[in-house]
Tab-separated table of C-alpha atoms in Angstrom:
chain	number	residue	atom	x	y	z
A	1	MET	CA	-32.962	-7.479	23.368
A	2	LEU	CA	-32.922	-3.984	22.256
A	3	ARG	CA	-34.391	-3.057	18.728
A	4	HIS	CA	-32.273	-1.036	16.537
A	5	GLY	CA	-32.967	0.875	13.106
A	6	SER	CA	-29.793	2.511	11.381
A	7	LEU	CA	-30.664	5.976	8.901
A	8	PHE	CA	-27.543	6.070	6.296
A	9	SER	CA	-26.311	2.971	6.730
A	10	GLY	CA	-23.406	2.527	3.747
A	11	ILE	CA	-21.668	-0.355	4.444
A	12	GLY	CA	-23.342	-1.081	8.020
A	13	GLY	CA	-20.864	0.240	10.662
A	14	PHE	CA	-23.712	1.156	12.798
A	15	ASP	CA	-26.139	-2.073	12.195
A	16	LEU	CA	-22.221	-3.930	13.049
A	17	ALA	CA	-21.818	-2.859	15.843
A	18	ALA	CA	-25.471	-3.068	17.050
A	19	GLU	CA	-24.842	-6.831	16.826
A	20	TRP	CA	-22.221	-6.904	18.527
A	21	ALA	CA	-22.876	-4.932	21.647
A	22	GLY	CA	-26.804	-7.773	21.310
A	23	TRP	CA	-29.545	-6.131	18.980
A	24	GLU	CA	-32.059	-7.072	16.722
A	25	ASN	CA	-31.726	-5.355	13.746
A	26	VAL	CA	-34.812	-4.460	12.674
A	27	PHE	CA	-34.216	-1.924	10.079
A	28	HIS	CA	-31.899	0.203	7.702
A	29	CYS	CA	-31.411	2.912	5.311
A	30	GLU	CA	-29.722	3.381	2.736
A	31	TRP	CA	-29.902	4.866	-1.293
A	32	ASN	CA	-26.049	3.249	-2.111
A	33	PRO	CA	-26.591	0.415	-4.562
A	34	PHE	CA	-23.225	-1.026	-3.348
A	35	GLY	CA	-23.816	-0.013	-0.011
A	36	GLN	CA	-27.369	-1.431	-0.388
A	37	ARG	CA	-26.209	-5.257	-0.911
A	38	VAL	CA	-24.208	-5.513	1.639
A	39	LEU	CA	-27.118	-4.640	4.066
A	40	LYS	CA	-28.927	-7.607	2.427
A	41	HIS	CA	-26.115	-9.903	2.456
A	42	TYR	CA	-25.619	-9.100	6.159
A	43	TRP	CA	-29.170	-8.500	7.383
A	44	PRO	CA	-31.452	-10.142	5.601
A	45	ASN	CA	-34.449	-10.751	8.465
A	46	ALA	CA	-34.001	-6.634	8.857
A	47	GLU	CA	-36.101	-4.084	6.122
A	48	SER	CA	-34.404	-1.999	3.892
A	49	PHE	CA	-35.355	1.272	2.925
A	50	ASN	CA	-33.722	3.421	0.225
A	51	ASP	CA	-34.406	7.121	-0.487
A	52	ILE	CA	-35.182	7.887	3.806
A	53	THR	CA	-37.375	11.548	2.336
A	54	LYS	CA	-39.966	9.094	0.700
A	55	SER	CA	-39.856	6.238	2.983
A	56	ASP	CA	-42.888	5.112	5.415
A	57	PHE	CA	-41.482	4.868	9.380
A	58	SER	CA	-44.936	4.920	10.965
A	59	LYS	CA	-44.907	1.679	11.060
A	60	TYR	CA	-41.741	1.020	13.413
A	61	VAL	CA	-43.439	4.030	16.134
A	62	HIS	CA	-42.632	3.402	19.433
A	63	THR	CA	-41.493	-0.454	18.493
A	64	VAL	CA	-37.259	0.338	18.157
A	65	ASP	CA	-35.268	1.326	21.026
A	66	ILE	CA	-32.910	3.033	18.967
A	67	ILE	CA	-32.329	4.745	15.764
A	68	SER	CA	-28.944	5.588	14.852
A	69	GLY	CA	-27.902	7.449	11.571
A	70	GLY	CA	-24.684	9.440	10.623
A	71	PHE	CA	-26.233	11.836	8.137
A	72	PRO	CA	-24.363	13.152	5.479
A	73	CYS	CA	-21.035	14.871	6.153
A	74	GLN	CA	-19.669	16.144	3.076
A	75	PRO	CA	-21.658	19.160	3.876
A	76	PHE	CA	-19.322	20.593	6.652
A	77	SER	CA	-16.563	18.025	6.035
A	78	SER	CA	-13.053	20.140	5.842
A	79	ALA	CA	-11.912	17.425	2.541
A	80	GLY	CA	-15.217	19.777	0.620
A	81	GLU	CA	-16.212	23.016	0.004
A	82	ARG	CA	-18.912	23.195	3.128
A	83	ARG	CA	-21.664	24.140	2.312
A	84	GLY	CA	-23.583	23.591	4.677
A	85	THR	CA	-27.334	24.079	4.532
A	86	ASN	CA	-27.518	24.730	1.580
A	87	ASP	CA	-26.013	21.471	0.178
A	88	THR	CA	-28.803	19.237	-1.106
A	89	ARG	CA	-27.362	16.457	1.099
A	90	TYR	CA	-27.794	17.854	4.483
A	91	LEU	CA	-30.491	15.199	5.420
A	92	TRP	CA	-30.613	16.408	9.662
A	93	PRO	CA	-34.109	17.358	8.815
A	94	ALA	CA	-35.049	13.654	6.571
A	95	MET	CA	-33.093	11.986	10.150
A	96	LEU	CA	-35.148	14.394	12.883
A	97	ASN	CA	-38.721	13.741	10.838
A	98	VAL	CA	-37.872	9.673	11.047
A	99	ILE	CA	-37.097	10.304	15.052
A	100	GLU	CA	-40.584	12.696	15.413
A	101	THR	CA	-42.551	9.615	13.899
A	102	VAL	CA	-40.693	6.403	14.749
A	103	LYS	CA	-40.067	7.890	18.986
A	104	PRO	CA	-37.084	5.678	20.179
A	105	ARG	CA	-36.268	5.484	23.414
A	106	TYR	CA	-32.513	6.960	22.020
A	107	VAL	CA	-30.681	8.516	19.663
A	108	VAL	CA	-26.844	8.489	18.221
A	109	GLY	CA	-25.924	10.522	15.558
A	110	GLU	CA	-22.227	11.047	13.945
A	111	ASN	CA	-20.501	13.547	11.637
A	112	VAL	CA	-17.169	15.301	11.072
A	113	TYR	CA	-15.601	17.814	13.688
A	114	GLY	CA	-16.634	20.364	10.849
A	115	LEU	CA	-20.320	19.939	11.985
A	116	VAL	CA	-19.367	21.818	15.375
A	117	ASN	CA	-17.475	25.487	14.035
A	118	TRP	CA	-19.568	26.103	10.938
A	119	ASN	CA	-21.510	29.214	10.361
A	120	ASN	CA	-19.868	29.487	14.417
A	121	GLY	CA	-21.808	26.203	15.628
A	122	LEU	CA	-24.976	27.769	14.275
A	123	VAL	CA	-25.787	23.287	12.409
A	124	PHE	CA	-25.039	21.872	15.967
A	125	ASP	CA	-26.429	24.291	18.268
A	126	THR	CA	-29.738	23.167	15.342
A	127	VAL	CA	-29.353	19.318	16.346
A	128	CYS	CA	-29.350	19.645	19.984
A	129	ALA	CA	-32.340	22.049	19.774
A	130	ASP	CA	-34.517	19.800	17.870
A	131	LEU	CA	-33.725	16.656	19.208
A	132	GLU	CA	-34.359	18.700	23.052
A	133	ALA	CA	-37.382	20.160	20.623
A	134	GLN	CA	-39.231	16.177	20.129
A	135	GLY	CA	-38.083	15.447	24.362
A	136	TYR	CA	-35.247	14.492	24.378
A	137	GLU	CA	-31.481	14.885	26.980
A	138	VAL	CA	-28.862	15.016	24.338
A	139	GLN	CA	-24.856	15.151	24.896
A	140	ALA	CA	-22.507	15.534	22.207
A	141	PHE	CA	-18.773	13.969	22.276
A	142	LEU	CA	-16.175	14.285	20.332
A	143	LEU	CA	-14.581	10.933	19.880
A	144	PRO	CA	-11.868	9.687	17.712
A	145	ALA	CA	-11.061	6.551	16.101
A	146	ALA	CA	-8.338	6.427	18.450
A	147	SER	CA	-10.448	5.998	21.257
A	148	VAL	CA	-10.681	2.338	20.235
A	149	ASN	CA	-7.294	2.434	19.397
A	150	ALA	CA	-7.486	2.060	15.357
A	151	PRO	CA	-4.358	4.275	13.764
A	152	HIS	CA	-5.227	7.065	12.834
A	153	LYS	CA	-7.125	10.241	14.881
A	154	ARG	CA	-10.896	10.631	12.741
A	155	ASN	CA	-12.052	12.556	14.913
A	156	ARG	CA	-16.455	12.579	14.723
A	157	ILE	CA	-18.910	14.596	16.810
A	158	TRP	CA	-21.249	11.780	18.586
A	159	PHE	CA	-24.653	12.605	19.455
A	160	VAL	CA	-26.113	10.687	22.550
A	161	ALA	CA	-29.766	11.337	23.199
A	162	TYR	CA	-32.312	9.752	25.619
A	163	SER	CA	-36.287	10.416	25.520
A	164	MET	CA	-37.274	12.109	28.786
A	165	ARG	CA	-40.457	10.703	27.980
A	166	ALA	CA	-39.077	7.190	28.749
A	167	ARG	CA	-36.839	8.206	31.828
A	168	HIS	CA	-39.901	9.842	33.434
A	169	SER	CA	-41.916	6.670	32.861
A	170	ARG	CA	-39.325	4.914	34.585
A	171	ALA	CA	-38.000	6.666	37.710
A	172	SER	CA	-40.309	5.241	40.485
A	173	SER	CA	-39.114	2.301	39.461
A	174	THR	CA	-35.605	3.017	38.676
A	175	ARG	CA	-34.517	5.692	41.185
A	176	THR	CA	-33.301	3.594	44.670
A	177	LYS	CA	-30.990	1.628	42.069
A	178	ASN	CA	-30.301	5.026	40.668
A	179	ASP	CA	-29.180	6.618	43.673
A	180	ALA	CA	-26.850	3.555	44.288
A	181	ARG	CA	-24.642	4.265	41.434
A	182	GLY	CA	-24.631	7.734	41.306
A	183	ALA	CA	-21.769	7.784	44.243
A	184	ASN	CA	-19.737	5.671	41.167
A	185	ASN	CA	-20.841	7.698	38.224
A	186	TYR	CA	-17.763	8.890	37.537
A	187	GLU	CA	-15.885	5.620	37.374
A	188	PHE	CA	-18.850	4.030	35.451
A	189	ARG	CA	-17.794	6.546	33.357
A	190	LYS	CA	-14.322	6.184	33.349
A	191	ARG	CA	-14.962	2.376	32.720
A	192	THR	CA	-17.151	2.690	29.640
A	193	TRP	CA	-15.181	5.432	27.607
A	194	PRO	CA	-11.987	3.671	27.520
A	195	TYR	CA	-10.226	5.848	25.679
A	196	SER	CA	-6.596	5.562	23.957
A	197	LYS	CA	-3.075	6.783	25.728
A	198	ASP	CA	-1.566	7.884	23.003
A	199	ASN	CA	-1.426	10.951	21.802
A	200	TRP	CA	-3.221	11.553	19.355
A	201	ASP	CA	-2.669	14.927	17.958
A	202	SER	CA	0.680	13.935	15.515
A	203	TRP	CA	-1.590	10.931	13.931
A	204	PRO	CA	-3.166	10.449	10.702
A	205	ASN	CA	-6.677	12.065	10.846
A	206	GLN	CA	-7.921	9.745	7.939
A	207	PRO	CA	-6.081	5.983	7.115
A	208	TYR	CA	-4.020	5.221	4.726
A	209	VAL	CA	-4.974	2.693	2.334
A	210	LEU	CA	-2.349	0.295	2.513
A	211	HIS	CA	-3.784	-3.172	2.036
A	212	GLY	CA	-4.838	-5.312	5.112
A	213	THR	CA	-3.246	-2.449	7.114
A	214	ASN	CA	-6.901	-0.625	8.599
A	215	GLY	CA	-9.849	-4.036	7.247
A	216	LEU	CA	-9.956	-4.437	3.509
A	217	PRO	CA	-8.219	-7.256	0.796
A	218	ALA	CA	-4.754	-7.620	0.344
A	219	GLY	CA	-6.298	-8.013	-3.309
A	220	LEU	CA	-8.454	-4.836	-3.070
A	221	ASP	CA	-6.483	-2.987	-5.025
A	222	VAL	CA	-6.307	-5.600	-8.292
A	223	LYS	CA	-7.199	-4.123	-10.988
A	224	THR	CA	-9.037	-6.816	-11.674
A	225	PHE	CA	-12.502	-5.763	-10.296
A	226	PRO	CA	-12.447	-1.903	-10.331
A	227	LYS	CA	-15.896	-0.342	-9.873
A	228	ILE	CA	-15.646	-3.050	-6.805
A	229	ARG	CA	-12.478	-1.594	-5.609
A	230	ARG	CA	-13.206	1.843	-6.065
A	231	GLU	CA	-16.962	1.737	-4.683
A	232	THR	CA	-15.136	-0.385	-1.582
A	233	ILE	CA	-12.588	2.367	-0.335
A	234	LYS	CA	-15.536	5.050	-0.537
A	235	ALA	CA	-17.231	2.730	1.173
A	236	ALA	CA	-14.926	2.302	4.032
A	237	GLY	CA	-13.855	6.580	3.286
A	238	ASN	CA	-17.957	7.057	4.214
A	239	ALA	CA	-17.919	4.656	6.703
A	240	ILE	CA	-17.664	5.277	10.875
A	241	VAL	CA	-15.438	3.401	12.663
A	242	PRO	CA	-17.594	0.356	14.734
A	243	GLN	CA	-15.254	-0.111	17.787
A	244	VAL	CA	-16.323	3.387	18.780
A	245	ALA	CA	-19.700	3.089	17.308
A	246	LEU	CA	-20.424	0.058	20.043
A	247	GLN	CA	-18.650	2.397	22.905
A	248	ILE	CA	-21.378	3.816	23.145
A	249	PHE	CA	-24.041	0.931	22.569
A	250	ASN	CA	-22.262	-0.221	25.317
A	251	ALA	CA	-23.115	2.435	27.744
A	252	ILE	CA	-26.668	1.877	26.344
A	253	ASN	CA	-26.659	-1.750	27.627
A	254	GLU	CA	-25.106	-0.314	30.662
A	255	TYR	CA	-27.676	2.078	31.285
A	256	GLU	CA	-29.972	-0.021	30.571
A	257	LYS	CA	-28.867	-2.725	33.958
A	258	PHE	CA	-29.412	0.298	36.185
A	259	THR	CA	-32.920	1.103	35.232
């Protein structure tokens, strides 16, 4: 069983996908009280961290296989002011610091599509370069929610990184199996990333909040609990689509079988 830790965990989108993938959720990190309550309810055995900039993750060095995180997207989102690296919510350096400390074999990061073109792609290149400087091989993907048949595009950039150190340490024992897979690598990738065949261009970028259509209970919009309602809708809007993360996690599981 692979061991997973999530950062900027929200209400547990990455944690849920990890559970579906058969992994152990070791820790999560979320500053929002509502998100903390959700995380502690569903994953009580995972350690909870609050402020990523003040938390010490050194106890997990070399003991966690995957770190995931949707580092705050507001600095780059077209729905906001797009202050970029000048925004106090720009916390990629904090996530990088945790990666440097824990040294996981895999890193999966997520952000809005606006990250790609902000400041001529400077931040996108910075994320890739920072991970490469830590010894990771990095591949970025544009994976919308529609790729798992959700009724909206929700374009997101996903960074998938694998430690070259781990690759080199396992190379001698896995070369034969990897060579056998090489001829069918295209079919492997095609099977692992099941995009929807529908035309996404005409779909809305974000889902409408219409009762149970997007997984929200029908009674959520009543006025009896306005605070809970606001927090729930805000949390759902900020959350990743766990079914998309699951495709990446399944690909990692597939790779692990071959190595």
